[in-house]
Each structure stands twice: as structure tokens, then as C-alpha cells.
PDB file of C-alpha atoms in Angstrom:
ATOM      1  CA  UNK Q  20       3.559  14.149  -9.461  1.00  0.00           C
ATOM      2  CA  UNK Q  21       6.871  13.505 -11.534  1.00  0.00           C
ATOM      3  CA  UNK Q  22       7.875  17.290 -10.877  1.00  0.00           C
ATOM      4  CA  UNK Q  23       8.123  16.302  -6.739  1.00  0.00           C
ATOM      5  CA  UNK Q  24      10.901  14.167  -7.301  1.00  0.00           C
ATOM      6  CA  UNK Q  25      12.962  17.001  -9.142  1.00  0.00           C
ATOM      7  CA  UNK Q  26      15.981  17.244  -7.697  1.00  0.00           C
ATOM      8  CA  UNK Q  27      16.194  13.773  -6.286  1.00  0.00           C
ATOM      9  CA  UNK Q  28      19.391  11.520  -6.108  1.00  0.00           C
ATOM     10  CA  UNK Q  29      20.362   8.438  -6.119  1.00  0.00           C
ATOM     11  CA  UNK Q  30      20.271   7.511  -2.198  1.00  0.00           C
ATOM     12  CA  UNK Q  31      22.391   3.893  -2.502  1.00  0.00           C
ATOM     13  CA  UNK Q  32      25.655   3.007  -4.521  1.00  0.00           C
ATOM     14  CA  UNK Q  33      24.432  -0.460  -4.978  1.00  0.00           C
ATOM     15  CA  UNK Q  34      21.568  -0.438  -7.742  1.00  0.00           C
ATOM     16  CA  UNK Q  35      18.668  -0.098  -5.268  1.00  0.00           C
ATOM     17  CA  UNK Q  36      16.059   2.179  -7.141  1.00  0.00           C
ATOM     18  CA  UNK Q  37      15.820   5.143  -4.327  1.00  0.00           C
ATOM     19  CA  UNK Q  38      15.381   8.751  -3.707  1.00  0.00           C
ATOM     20  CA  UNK Q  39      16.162  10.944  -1.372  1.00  0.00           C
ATOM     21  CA  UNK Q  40      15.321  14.435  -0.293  1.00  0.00           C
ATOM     22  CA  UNK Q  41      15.807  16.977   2.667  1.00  0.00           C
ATOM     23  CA  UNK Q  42      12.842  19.144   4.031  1.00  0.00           C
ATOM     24  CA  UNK Q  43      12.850  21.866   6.495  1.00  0.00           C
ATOM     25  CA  UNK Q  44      11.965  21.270  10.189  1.00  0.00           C
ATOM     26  CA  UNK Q  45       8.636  23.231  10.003  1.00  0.00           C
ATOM     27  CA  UNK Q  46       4.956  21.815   9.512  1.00  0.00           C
ATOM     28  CA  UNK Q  47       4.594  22.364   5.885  1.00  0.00           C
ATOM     29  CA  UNK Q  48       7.261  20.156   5.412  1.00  0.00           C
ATOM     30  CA  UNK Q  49       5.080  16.872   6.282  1.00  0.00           C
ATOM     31  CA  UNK Q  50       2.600  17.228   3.645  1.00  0.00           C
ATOM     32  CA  UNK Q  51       5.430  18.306   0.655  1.00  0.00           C
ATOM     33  CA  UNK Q  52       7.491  14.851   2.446  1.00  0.00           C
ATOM     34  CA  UNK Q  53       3.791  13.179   1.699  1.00  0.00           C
ATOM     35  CA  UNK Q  54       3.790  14.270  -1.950  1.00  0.00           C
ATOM     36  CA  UNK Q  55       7.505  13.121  -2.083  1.00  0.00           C
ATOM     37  CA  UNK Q  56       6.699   9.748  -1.086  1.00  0.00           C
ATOM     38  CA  UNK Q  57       2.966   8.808  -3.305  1.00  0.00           C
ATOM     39  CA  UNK Q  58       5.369   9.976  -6.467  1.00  0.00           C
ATOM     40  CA  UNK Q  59       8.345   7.741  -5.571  1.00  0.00           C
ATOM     41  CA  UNK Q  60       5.712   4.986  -4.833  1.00  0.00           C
ATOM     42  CA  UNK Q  61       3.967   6.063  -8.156  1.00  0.00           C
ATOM     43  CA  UNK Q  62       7.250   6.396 -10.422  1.00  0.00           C
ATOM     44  CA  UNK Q  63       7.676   2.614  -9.051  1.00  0.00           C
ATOM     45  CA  UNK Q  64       4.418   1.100 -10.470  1.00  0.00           C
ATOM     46  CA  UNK Q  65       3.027   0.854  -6.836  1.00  0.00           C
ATOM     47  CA  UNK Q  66      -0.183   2.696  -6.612  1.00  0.00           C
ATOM     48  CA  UNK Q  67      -1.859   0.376  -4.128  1.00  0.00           C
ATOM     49  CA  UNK Q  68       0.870   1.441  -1.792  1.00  0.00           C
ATOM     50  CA  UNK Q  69       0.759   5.221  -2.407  1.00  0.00           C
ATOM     51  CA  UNK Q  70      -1.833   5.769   0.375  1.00  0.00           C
ATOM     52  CA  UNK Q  71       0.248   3.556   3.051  1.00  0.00           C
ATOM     53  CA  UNK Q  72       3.864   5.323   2.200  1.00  0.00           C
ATOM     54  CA  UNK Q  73       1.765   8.714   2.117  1.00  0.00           C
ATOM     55  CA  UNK Q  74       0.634   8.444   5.603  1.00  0.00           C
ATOM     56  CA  UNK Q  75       3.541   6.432   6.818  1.00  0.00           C
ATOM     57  CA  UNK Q  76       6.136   9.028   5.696  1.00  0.00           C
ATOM     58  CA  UNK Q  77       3.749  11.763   7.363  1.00  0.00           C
ATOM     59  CA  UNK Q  78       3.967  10.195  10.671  1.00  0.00           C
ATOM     60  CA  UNK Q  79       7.612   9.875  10.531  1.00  0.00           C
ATOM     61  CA  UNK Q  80       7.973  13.441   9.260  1.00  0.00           C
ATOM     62  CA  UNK Q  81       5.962  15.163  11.733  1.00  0.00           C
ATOM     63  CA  UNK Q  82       7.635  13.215  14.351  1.00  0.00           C
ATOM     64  CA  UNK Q  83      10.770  14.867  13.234  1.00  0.00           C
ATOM     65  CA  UNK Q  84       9.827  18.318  12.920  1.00  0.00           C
ATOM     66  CA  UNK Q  85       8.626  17.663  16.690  1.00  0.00           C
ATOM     67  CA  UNK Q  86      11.706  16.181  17.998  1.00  0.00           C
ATOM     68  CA  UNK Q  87      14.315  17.018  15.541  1.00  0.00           C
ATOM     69  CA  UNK Q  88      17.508  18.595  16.902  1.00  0.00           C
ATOM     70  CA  UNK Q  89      18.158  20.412  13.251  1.00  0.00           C
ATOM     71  CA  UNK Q  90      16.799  22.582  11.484  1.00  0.00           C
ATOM     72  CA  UNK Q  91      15.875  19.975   8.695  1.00  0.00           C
ATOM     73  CA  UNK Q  92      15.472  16.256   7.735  1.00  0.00           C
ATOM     74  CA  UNK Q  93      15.831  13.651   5.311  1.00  0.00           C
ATOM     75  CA  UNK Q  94      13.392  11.466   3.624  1.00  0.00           C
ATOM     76  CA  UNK Q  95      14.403   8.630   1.754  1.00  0.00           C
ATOM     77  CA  UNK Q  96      12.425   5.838   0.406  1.00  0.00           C
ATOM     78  CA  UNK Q  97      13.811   2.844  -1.326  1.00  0.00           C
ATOM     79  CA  UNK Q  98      12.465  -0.100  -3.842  1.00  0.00           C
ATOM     80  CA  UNK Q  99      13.615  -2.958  -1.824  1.00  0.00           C
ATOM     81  CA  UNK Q 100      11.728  -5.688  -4.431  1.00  0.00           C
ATOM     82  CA  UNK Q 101       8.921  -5.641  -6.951  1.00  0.00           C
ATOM     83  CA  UNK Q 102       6.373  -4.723  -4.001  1.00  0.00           C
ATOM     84  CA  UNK Q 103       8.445  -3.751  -0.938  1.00  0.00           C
ATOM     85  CA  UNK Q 104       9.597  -0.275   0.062  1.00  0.00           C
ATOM     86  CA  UNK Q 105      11.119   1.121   2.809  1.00  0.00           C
ATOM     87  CA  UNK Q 106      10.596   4.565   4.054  1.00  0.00           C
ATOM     88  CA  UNK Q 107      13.359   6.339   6.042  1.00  0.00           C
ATOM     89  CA  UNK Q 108      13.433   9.403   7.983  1.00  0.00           C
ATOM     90  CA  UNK Q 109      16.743  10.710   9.138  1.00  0.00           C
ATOM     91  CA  UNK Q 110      17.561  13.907  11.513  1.00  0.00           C
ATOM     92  CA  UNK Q 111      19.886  14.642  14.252  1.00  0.00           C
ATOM     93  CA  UNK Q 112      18.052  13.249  17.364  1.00  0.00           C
ATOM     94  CA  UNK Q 113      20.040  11.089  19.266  1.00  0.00           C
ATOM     95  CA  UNK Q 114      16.396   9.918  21.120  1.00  0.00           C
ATOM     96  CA  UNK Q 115      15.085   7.255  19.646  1.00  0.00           C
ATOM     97  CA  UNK Q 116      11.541   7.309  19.265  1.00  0.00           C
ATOM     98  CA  UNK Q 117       9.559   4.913  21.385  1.00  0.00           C
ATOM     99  CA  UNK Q 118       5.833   3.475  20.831  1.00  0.00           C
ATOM    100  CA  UNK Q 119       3.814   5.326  23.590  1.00  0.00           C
ATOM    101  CA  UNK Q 120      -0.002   4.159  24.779  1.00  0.00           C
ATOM    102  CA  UNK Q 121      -2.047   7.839  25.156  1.00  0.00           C
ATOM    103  CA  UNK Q 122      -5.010   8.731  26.969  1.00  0.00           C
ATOM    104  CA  UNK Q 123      -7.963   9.237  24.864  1.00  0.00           C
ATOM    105  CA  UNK Q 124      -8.005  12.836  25.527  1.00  0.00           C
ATOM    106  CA  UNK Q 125      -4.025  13.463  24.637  1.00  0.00           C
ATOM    107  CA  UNK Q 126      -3.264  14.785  20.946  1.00  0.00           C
ATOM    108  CA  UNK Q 127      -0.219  13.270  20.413  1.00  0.00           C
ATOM    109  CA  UNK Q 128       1.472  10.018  20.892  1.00  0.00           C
ATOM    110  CA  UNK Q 129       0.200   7.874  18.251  1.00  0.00           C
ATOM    111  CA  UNK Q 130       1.926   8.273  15.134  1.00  0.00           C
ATOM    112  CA  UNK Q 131       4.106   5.049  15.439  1.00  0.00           C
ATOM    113  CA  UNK Q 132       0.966   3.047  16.769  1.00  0.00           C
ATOM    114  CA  UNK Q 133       0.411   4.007  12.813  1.00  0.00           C
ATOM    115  CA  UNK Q 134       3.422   3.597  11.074  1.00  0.00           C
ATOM    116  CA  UNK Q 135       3.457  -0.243  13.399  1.00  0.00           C
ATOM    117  CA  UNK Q 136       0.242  -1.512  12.412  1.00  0.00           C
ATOM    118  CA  UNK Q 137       0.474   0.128   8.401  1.00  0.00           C
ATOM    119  CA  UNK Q 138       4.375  -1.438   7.679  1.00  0.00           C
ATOM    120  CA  UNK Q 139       5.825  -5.086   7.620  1.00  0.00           C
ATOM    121  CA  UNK Q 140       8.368  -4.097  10.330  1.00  0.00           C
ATOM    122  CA  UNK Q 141       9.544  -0.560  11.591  1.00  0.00           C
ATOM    123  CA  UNK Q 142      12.915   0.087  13.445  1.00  0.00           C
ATOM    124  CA  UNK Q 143      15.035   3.274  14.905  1.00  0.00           C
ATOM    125  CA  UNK Q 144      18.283   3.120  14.991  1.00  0.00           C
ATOM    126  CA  UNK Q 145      21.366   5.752  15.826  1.00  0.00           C
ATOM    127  CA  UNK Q 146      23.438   7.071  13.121  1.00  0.00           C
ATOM    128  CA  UNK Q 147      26.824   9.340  13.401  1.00  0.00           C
ATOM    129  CA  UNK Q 148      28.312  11.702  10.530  1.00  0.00           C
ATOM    130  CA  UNK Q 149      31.671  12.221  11.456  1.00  0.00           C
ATOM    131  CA  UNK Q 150      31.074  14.165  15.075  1.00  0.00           C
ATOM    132  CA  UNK Q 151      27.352  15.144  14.462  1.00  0.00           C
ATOM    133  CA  UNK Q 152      24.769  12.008  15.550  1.00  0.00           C
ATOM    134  CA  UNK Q 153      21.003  11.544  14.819  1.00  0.00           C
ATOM    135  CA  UNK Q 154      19.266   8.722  14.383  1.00  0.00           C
ATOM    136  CA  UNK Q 155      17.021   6.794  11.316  1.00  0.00           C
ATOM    137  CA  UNK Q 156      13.567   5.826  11.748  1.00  0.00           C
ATOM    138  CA  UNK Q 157      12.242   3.258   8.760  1.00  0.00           C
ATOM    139  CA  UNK Q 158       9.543   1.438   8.017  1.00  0.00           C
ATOM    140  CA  UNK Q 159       9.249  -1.297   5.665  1.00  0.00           C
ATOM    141  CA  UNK Q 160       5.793  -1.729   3.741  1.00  0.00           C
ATOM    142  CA  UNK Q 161       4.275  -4.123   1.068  1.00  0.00           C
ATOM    143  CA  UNK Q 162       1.711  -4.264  -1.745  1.00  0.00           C
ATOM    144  CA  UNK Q 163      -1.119  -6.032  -0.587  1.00  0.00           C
ATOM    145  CA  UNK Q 164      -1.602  -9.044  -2.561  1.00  0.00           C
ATOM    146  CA  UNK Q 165      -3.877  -9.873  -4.787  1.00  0.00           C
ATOM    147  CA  UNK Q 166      -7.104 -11.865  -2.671  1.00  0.00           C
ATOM    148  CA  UNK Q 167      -7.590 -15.307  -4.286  1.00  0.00           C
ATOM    149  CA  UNK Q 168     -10.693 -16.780  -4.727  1.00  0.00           C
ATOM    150  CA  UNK Q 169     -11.552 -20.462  -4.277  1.00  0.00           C
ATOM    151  CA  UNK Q 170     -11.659 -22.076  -7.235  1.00  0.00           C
ATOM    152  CA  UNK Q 171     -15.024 -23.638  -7.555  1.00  0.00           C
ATOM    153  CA  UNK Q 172     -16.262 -26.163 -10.190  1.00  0.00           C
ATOM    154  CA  UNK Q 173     -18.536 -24.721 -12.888  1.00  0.00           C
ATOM    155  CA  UNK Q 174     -22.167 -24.394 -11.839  1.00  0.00           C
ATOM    156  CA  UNK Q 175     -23.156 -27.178 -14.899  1.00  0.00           C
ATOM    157  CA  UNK Q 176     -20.492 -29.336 -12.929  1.00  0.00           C
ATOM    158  CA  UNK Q 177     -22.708 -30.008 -10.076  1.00  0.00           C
ATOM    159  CA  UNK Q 178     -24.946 -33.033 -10.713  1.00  0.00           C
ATOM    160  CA  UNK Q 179     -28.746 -31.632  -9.732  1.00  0.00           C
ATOM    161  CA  UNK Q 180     -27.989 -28.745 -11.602  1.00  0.00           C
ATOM    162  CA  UNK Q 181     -27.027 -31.022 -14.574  1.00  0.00           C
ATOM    163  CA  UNK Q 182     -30.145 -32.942 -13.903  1.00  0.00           C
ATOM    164  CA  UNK Q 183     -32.446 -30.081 -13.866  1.00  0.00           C
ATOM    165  CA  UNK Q 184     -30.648 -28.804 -17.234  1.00  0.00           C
ATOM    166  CA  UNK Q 185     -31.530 -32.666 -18.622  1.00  0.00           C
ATOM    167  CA  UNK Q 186     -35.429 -32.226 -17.550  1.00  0.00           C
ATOM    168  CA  UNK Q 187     -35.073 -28.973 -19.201  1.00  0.00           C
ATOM    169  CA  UNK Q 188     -33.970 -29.556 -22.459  1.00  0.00           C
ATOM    170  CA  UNK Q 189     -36.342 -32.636 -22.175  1.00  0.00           C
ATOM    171  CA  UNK Q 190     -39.523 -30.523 -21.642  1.00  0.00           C
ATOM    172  CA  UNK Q 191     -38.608 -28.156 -24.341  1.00  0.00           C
ATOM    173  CA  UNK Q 192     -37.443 -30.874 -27.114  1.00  0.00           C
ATOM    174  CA  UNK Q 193     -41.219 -32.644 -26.139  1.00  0.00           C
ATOM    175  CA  UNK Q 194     -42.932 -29.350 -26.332  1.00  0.00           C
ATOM    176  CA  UNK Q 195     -41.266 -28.817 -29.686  1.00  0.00           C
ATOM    177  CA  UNK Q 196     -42.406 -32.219 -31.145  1.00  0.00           C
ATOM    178  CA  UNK Q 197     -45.627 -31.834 -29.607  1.00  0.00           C
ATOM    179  CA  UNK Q 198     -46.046 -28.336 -31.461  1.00  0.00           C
ATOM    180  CA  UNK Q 199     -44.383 -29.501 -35.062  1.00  0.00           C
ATOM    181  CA  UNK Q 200     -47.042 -32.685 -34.640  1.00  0.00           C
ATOM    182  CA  UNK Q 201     -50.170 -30.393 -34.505  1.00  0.00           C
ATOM    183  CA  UNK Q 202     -48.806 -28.368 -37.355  1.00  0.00           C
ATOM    184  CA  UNK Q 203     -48.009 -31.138 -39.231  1.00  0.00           C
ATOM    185  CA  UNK Q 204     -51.394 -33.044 -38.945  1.00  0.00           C
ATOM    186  CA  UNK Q 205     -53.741 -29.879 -39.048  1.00  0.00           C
ATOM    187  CA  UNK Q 206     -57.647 -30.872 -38.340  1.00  0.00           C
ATOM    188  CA  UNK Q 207     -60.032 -31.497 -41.500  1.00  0.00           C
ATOM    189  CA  UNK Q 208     -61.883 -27.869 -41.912  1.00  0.00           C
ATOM    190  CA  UNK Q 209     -65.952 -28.718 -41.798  1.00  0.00           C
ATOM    191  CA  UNK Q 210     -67.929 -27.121 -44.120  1.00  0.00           C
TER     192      UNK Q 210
END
């Protein structure tokens, strides 16, 4: 996966850990923009949130090679803390994209439904370059963490448990004596 983020640079000037990269506007783009992403994830000791940048960044990428006014777009995904990351797709749109509600029959329209209910928060936003605009569309997604489970007392805690364990050992330590006792007091043999 390493050899995806070849040719990657440094996307912020102030220490951020990110990566950047530009794809062409054509469908093969969104699964190489996929592969970007899981390595980036990866190369940050986030594996539990390779699967959600994956699909997230797909979404976002196919959205701009459908809408994109350019013949190519940016991907950029940075380490925003020890489990956050934020996953940014820039092109030269100026329409924003907007959350639609499709039939059941339609094909398309529910990408951001996605990328809303997989990040922490999501946002599009213009963005100029000297005369040219476009616009940004992030998400921002986090590790799941770790489930924690009640802490419950030790089963030998629990009083009938300790007082079965007592009539336990008790019927073993009598069975015990009673078994040494008719070894040690064998019956006279009768000729």
C-alpha cells in the first residue's frame, strides 16, 4: 500500500501529518482515490478506519468526476488527532453539493446520505484560486472506540457461589477423611 502514496506532499505548512494527491476526472479514478485513502489511513496506525475513509473518499470522488467542472481533482486527507481524519475533495464546481432523498428506483443520489451517516461532521464549502473557483467537500471521521465492558465482581465474589464452594470443599475434605479412615483401620481377614 506504501507505493500509493508515492508522490505525495505535504498538504499543510503547519505540522498536520497530510497528503495530498490529484486524480483525473474519469471513473477509474475513484477506486485508485480509494487505495489513496486506506494507505494514508494505514501509514497513520488507523486500520479500524481504513474501511470508513475508503468508502467515504469514494463517495466524494465519484461525486466529482460527476459534477466536476475540470478535468481532474484533488484528494487530500489529513491526521487531525491520534484517531480523527478528515477527508477532502477539491475540484472546480462552484455547486455545492446538497444531501438529496431518491426514489427507490433512482441510481444516484445517495452518496452523501453515506459520507453523513459514516463521518463525525461533513461540510462543502467554496474555494477561489486567484480567478478560477471550485469548491471543497470534507468529511471528518473517527476511530471507533474501544467498547467497555462493565466491570463485574469476580464470580467467587458473590456470596451463594462462595457458599456452594464452602459445601464443596466440605464434602470433599469429609469424603477424604472418610476414605483415609477405612484405609487406616482395614477389617480383620477371617480365616
Amino acid at each position: 500500500m506504501r507505493d500509493v502514496l508515492t508522490g505525495r506532499r505535504p498538504a499543510t505548512e503547519d505540522e498536520v501529518p497530510a497528503v495530498t494527491r490529484c486524480f483525473r476526472r474519469e471513473p477509474q479514478s475513484v477506486p485508485e482515490a480509494r487505495r489513496f485513502a486506506r494507505a494514508a489511513v494505514e501509514e497513520w496506525q488507523l486500520p479500524e478506519l481504513a474501511d470508513t475513509a475508503e468508502l467515504v473518499t469514494a463517495e466524494l470522488a465519484a461525486n466529482a468526476v460527476c459534477h466536476a467542472c475540470h478535468g481532474a481533482f484533488r484528494v487530500t486527507l489529513c491526521l487531525l488527532s491520534a484517531d480523527q481524519v478528515r477527508v477532502a475533495v477539491i475540484d472546480r464546481s462552484r455547486t455545492l453539493p446538497r444531501q438529496l432523498d431518491p426514489d427507490d428506483e433512482e441510481d444516484h443520489g445517495r452518496g452523501l446520505a453515506i459520507v453523513d451517516a459514516l463521518s463525525q461532521k461533513w461540510g462543502a464549502e467554496p474555494m477561489w484560486w486567484g480567478t478560477a473557483k471550485g469548491k471543497w467537500v470534507w468529511a471528518d471521521l473517527e476511530a471507533p472506540r474501544p467498547a467497555e465492558l462493565p466491570v463485574r465482581d469476580p464470580l467467587y465474589a458473590i456470596h451463594r457461589v462462595q457458599a456452594v464452594y464452602l459445601l464443596v470443599v466440605v464434602a470433599v475434605a469429609a469424603l477424604i477423611v472418610l476414605g483415609v479412615a477405612a484405609c487406616a483401620d482395614p477389617p480383620p481377614l477371617t480365616p
